[in-house]
Tab-separated table of C-alpha atoms in Angstrom:
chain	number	residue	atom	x	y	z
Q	1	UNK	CA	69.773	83.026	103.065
Q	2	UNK	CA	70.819	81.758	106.597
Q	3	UNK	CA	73.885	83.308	108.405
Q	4	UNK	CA	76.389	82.445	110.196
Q	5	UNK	CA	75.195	80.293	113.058
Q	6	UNK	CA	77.193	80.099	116.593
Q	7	UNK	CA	76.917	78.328	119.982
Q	8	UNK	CA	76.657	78.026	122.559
Q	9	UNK	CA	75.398	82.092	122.767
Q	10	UNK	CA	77.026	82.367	126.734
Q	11	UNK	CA	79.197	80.683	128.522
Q	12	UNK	CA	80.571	80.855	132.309
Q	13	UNK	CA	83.685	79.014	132.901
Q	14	UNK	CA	86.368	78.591	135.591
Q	15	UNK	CA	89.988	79.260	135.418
Q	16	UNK	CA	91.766	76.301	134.065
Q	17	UNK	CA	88.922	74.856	132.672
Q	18	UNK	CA	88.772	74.046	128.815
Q	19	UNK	CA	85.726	75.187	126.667
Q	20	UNK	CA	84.859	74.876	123.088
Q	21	UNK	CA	83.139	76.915	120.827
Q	22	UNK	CA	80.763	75.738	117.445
Q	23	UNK	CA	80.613	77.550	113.838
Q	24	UNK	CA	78.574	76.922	110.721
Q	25	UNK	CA	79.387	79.111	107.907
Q	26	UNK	CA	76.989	80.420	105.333
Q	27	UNK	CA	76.270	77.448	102.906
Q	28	UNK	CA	79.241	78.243	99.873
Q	29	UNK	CA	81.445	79.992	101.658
Q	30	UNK	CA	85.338	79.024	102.017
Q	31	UNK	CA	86.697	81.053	104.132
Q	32	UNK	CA	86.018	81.426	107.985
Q	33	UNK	CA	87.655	83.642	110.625
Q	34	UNK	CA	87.525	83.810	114.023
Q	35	UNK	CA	87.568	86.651	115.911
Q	36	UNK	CA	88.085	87.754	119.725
Q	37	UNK	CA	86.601	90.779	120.455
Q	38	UNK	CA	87.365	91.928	124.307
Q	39	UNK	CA	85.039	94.875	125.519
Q	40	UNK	CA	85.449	98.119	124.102
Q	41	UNK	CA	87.844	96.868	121.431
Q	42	UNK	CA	87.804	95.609	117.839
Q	43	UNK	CA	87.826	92.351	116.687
Q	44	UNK	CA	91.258	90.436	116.606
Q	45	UNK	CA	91.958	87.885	114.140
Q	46	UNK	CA	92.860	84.783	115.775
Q	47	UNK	CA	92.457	82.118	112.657
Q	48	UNK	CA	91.572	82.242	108.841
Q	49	UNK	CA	90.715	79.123	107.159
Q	50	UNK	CA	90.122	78.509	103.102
Q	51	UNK	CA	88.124	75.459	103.120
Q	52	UNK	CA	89.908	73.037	105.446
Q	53	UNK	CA	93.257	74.403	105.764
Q	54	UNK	CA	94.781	77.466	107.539
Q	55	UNK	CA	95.515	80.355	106.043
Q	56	UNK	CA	96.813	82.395	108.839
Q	57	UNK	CA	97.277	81.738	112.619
Q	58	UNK	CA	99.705	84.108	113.824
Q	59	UNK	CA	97.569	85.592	116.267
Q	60	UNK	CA	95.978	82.524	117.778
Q	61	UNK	CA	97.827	81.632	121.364
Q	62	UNK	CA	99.011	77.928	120.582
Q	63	UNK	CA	99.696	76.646	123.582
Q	64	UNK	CA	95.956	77.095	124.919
Q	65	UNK	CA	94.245	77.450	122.003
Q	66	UNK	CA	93.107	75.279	118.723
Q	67	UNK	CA	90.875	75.316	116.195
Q	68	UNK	CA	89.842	72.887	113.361
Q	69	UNK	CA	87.465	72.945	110.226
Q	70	UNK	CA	87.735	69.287	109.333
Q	71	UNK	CA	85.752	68.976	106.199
Q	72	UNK	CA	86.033	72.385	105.453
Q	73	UNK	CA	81.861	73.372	106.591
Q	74	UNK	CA	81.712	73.866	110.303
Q	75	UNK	CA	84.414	75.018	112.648
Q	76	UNK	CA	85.382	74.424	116.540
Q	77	UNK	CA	87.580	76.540	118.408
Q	78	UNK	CA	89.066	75.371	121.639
Q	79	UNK	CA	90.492	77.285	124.860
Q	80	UNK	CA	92.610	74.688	127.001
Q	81	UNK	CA	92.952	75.693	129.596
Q	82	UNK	CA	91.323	78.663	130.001
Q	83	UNK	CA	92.983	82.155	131.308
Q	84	UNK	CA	91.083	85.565	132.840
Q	85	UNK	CA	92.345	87.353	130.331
Q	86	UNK	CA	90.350	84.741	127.685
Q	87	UNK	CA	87.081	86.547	128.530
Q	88	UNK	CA	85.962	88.336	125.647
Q	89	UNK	CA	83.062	87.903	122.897
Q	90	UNK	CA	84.023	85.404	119.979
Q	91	UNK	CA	83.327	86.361	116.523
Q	92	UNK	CA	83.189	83.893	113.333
Q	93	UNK	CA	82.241	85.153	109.780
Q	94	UNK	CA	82.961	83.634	106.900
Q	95	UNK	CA	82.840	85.258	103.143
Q	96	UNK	CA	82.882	83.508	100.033
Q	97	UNK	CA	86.692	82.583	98.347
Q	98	UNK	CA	87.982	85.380	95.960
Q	99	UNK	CA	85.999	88.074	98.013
Q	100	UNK	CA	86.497	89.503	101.681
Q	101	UNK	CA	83.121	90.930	101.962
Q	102	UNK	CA	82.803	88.676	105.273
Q	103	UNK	CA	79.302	87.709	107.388
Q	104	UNK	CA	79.388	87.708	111.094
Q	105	UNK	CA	77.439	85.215	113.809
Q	106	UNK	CA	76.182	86.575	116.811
Q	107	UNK	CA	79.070	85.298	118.603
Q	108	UNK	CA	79.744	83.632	122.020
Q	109	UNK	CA	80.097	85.555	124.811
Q	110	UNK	CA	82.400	83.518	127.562
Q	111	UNK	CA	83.171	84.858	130.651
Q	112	UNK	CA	86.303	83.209	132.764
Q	113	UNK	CA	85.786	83.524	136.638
S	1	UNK	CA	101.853	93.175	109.507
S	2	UNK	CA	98.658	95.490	108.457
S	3	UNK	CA	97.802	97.953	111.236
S	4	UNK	CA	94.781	99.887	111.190
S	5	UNK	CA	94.597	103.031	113.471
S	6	UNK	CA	90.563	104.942	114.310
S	7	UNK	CA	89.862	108.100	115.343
S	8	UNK	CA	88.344	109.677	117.735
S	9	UNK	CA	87.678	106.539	119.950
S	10	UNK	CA	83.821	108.919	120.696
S	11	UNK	CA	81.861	111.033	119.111
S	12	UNK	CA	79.051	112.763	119.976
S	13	UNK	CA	76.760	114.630	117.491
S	14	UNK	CA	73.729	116.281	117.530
S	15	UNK	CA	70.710	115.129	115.583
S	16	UNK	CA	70.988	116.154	112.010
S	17	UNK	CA	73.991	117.243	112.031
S	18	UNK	CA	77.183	115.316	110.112
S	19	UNK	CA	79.388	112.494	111.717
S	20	UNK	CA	83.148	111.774	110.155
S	21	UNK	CA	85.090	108.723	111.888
S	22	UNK	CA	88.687	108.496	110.385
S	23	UNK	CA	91.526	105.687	109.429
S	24	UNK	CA	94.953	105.068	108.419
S	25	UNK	CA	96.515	101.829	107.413
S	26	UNK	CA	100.208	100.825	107.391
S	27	UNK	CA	100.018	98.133	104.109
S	28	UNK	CA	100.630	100.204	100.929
S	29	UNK	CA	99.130	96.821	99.300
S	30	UNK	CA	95.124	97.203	101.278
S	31	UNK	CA	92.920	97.531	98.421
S	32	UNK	CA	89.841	96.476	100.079
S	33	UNK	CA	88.118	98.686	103.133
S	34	UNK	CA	84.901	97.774	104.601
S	35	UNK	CA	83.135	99.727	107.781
S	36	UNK	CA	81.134	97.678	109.946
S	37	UNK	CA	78.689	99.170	112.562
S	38	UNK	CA	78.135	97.107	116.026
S	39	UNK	CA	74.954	97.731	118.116
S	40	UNK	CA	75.229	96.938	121.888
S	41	UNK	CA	75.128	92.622	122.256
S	42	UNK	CA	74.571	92.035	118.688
S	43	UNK	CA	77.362	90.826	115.821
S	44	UNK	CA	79.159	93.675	113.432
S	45	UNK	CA	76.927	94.222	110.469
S	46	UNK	CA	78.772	95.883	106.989
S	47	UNK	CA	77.108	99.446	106.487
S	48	UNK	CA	79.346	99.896	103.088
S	49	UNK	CA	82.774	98.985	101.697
S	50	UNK	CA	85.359	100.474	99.449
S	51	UNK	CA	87.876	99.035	97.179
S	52	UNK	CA	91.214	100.941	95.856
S	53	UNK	CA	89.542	101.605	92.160
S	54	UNK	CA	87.777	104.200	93.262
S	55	UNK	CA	87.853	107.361	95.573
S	56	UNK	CA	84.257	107.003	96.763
S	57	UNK	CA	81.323	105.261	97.489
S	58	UNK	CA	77.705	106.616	98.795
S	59	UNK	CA	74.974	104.667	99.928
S	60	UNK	CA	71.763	107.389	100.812
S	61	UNK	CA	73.270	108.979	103.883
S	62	UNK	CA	77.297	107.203	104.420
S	63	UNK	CA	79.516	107.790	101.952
S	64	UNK	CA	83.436	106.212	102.403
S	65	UNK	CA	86.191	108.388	100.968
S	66	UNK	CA	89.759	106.307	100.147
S	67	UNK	CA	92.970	108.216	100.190
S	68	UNK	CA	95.532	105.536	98.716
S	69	UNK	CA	98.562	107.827	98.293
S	70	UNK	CA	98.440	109.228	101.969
S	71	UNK	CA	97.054	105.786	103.339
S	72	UNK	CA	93.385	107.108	104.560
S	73	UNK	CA	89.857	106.169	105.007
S	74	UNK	CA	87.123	108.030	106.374
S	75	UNK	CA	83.646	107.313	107.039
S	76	UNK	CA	81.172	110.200	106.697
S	77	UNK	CA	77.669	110.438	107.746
S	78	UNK	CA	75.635	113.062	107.055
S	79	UNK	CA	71.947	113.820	108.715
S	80	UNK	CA	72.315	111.810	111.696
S	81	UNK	CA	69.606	110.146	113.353
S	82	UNK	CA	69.257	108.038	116.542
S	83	UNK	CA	69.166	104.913	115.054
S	84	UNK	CA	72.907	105.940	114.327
S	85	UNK	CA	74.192	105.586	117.570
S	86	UNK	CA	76.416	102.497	117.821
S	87	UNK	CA	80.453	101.399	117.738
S	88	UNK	CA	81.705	101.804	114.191
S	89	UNK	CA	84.920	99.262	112.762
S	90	UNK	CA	87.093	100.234	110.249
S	91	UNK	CA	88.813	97.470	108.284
S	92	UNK	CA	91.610	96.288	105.613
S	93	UNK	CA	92.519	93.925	104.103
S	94	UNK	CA	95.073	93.608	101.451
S	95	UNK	CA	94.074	90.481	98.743
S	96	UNK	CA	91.449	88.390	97.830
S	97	UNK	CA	90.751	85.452	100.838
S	98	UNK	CA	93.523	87.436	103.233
S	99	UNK	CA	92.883	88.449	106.723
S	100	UNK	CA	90.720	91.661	107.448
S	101	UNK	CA	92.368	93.625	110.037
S	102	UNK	CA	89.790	95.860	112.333
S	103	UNK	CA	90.379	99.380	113.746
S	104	UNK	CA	89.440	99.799	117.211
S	105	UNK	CA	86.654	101.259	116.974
S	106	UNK	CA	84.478	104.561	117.386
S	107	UNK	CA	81.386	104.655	119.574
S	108	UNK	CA	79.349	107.453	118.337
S	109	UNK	CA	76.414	108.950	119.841
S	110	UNK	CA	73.478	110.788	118.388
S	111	UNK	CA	71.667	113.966	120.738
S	112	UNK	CA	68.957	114.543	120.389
């Protein structure tokens, strides 16, 4: 069975700039997260989708941040414009609907000089 | 909202001997507690899970424990071995398809 599949794997971006990160999901499952995960901390939920609508956003900084899942398969998540603070790993996993045993990618790293 | 708290933030064991890493939640309603380990640069992979049914759950050398009345989780393993070493998660979530909420982590290392 494939994983979760990210990209870009790195990225180096300056201050201001925008960036945009790519998810595809195991094949079957529902629900996708996406996580930030700055160094020497846990994971923080940023977005939780169930197919293509959002289930919870609370933590996810709207005015420079967005995220879609269109046709409820892959996701995007967008930094615009990007801050400093903004450098961290970012995590999506996805797990199937009705369970919340979830799968992680290998995440993107970004780094904001 | 759910908060999950992790303790110690390091451990350091030696070889062989047993490793505990500890967890309270703040949502009476968590039934569902997975522990995820992290190696250095790679993605959090699920070592074992426990839902609010039971008290327990072993796998060979981790077992999870589940406290529901006083709100605890702990993570024991027992015969440690290099290939230990890593950052341990906590987690909880509190329904079917809701958010998983992630302790902060314990970075535990094995001597040998």
């Amino acid at each position: 069975e494939a994983g979760v599949a990210q990209s870009p794997r790195y990225k180096i971006i300056e201050k201001r700039q925008s960036v945009a990160f790519w998810c595809n999901p195991i094949s079957g499952h529902a629900t996708l997260y996406w996580y930030q995960q700055i160094l020497g901390q846990g994971p923080k939920l940023l977005i939780q989708f169930q197919n293509n609508g959002v289930v919870d956003d609370s933590q996810l900084p709207k005015d420079r941040f967005s995220a879609e899942r269109l046709k409820g398969v892959d996701s995007t998540l967008k930094i615009q414009p990007a801050k400093l603070e903004d450098s961290a790993v970012y995590l999506c996993a996805s797990s199937v609907v009705l369970d919340n045993l979830a799968f992680f990618g290998q995440g993107t790293r970004l780094t904001v000089v | 909202g759910e908060n999950v708290e992790q303790h110690p933030s390091t451990l350091s064991v030696q070889e062989g001997d047993s490793a505990v890493i500890k967890c309270t939640y703040s949502d009476s309603a968590s039934n569902y507690f997975p522990w995820y380990k992290q190696e250095l640069g790679k993605r959090p992979q699920l070592i074992i899970d426990i839902r609010s049914n039971v008290g327990e759950k072993k796998d060979q050398r981790i077992a999870v424990t589940l406290n529901k009345t006083a709100k605890h989780f702990s993570l024991h393993i027992t015969e440690t071995q290099p290939e230990d070493s890593a950052v341990y998660f906590c987690a909880a979530s509190h329904s079917s398809a809701s958010k998983i909420i992630f302790g902060s982590g314990t970075r535990l290392s094995i001597r040998p």
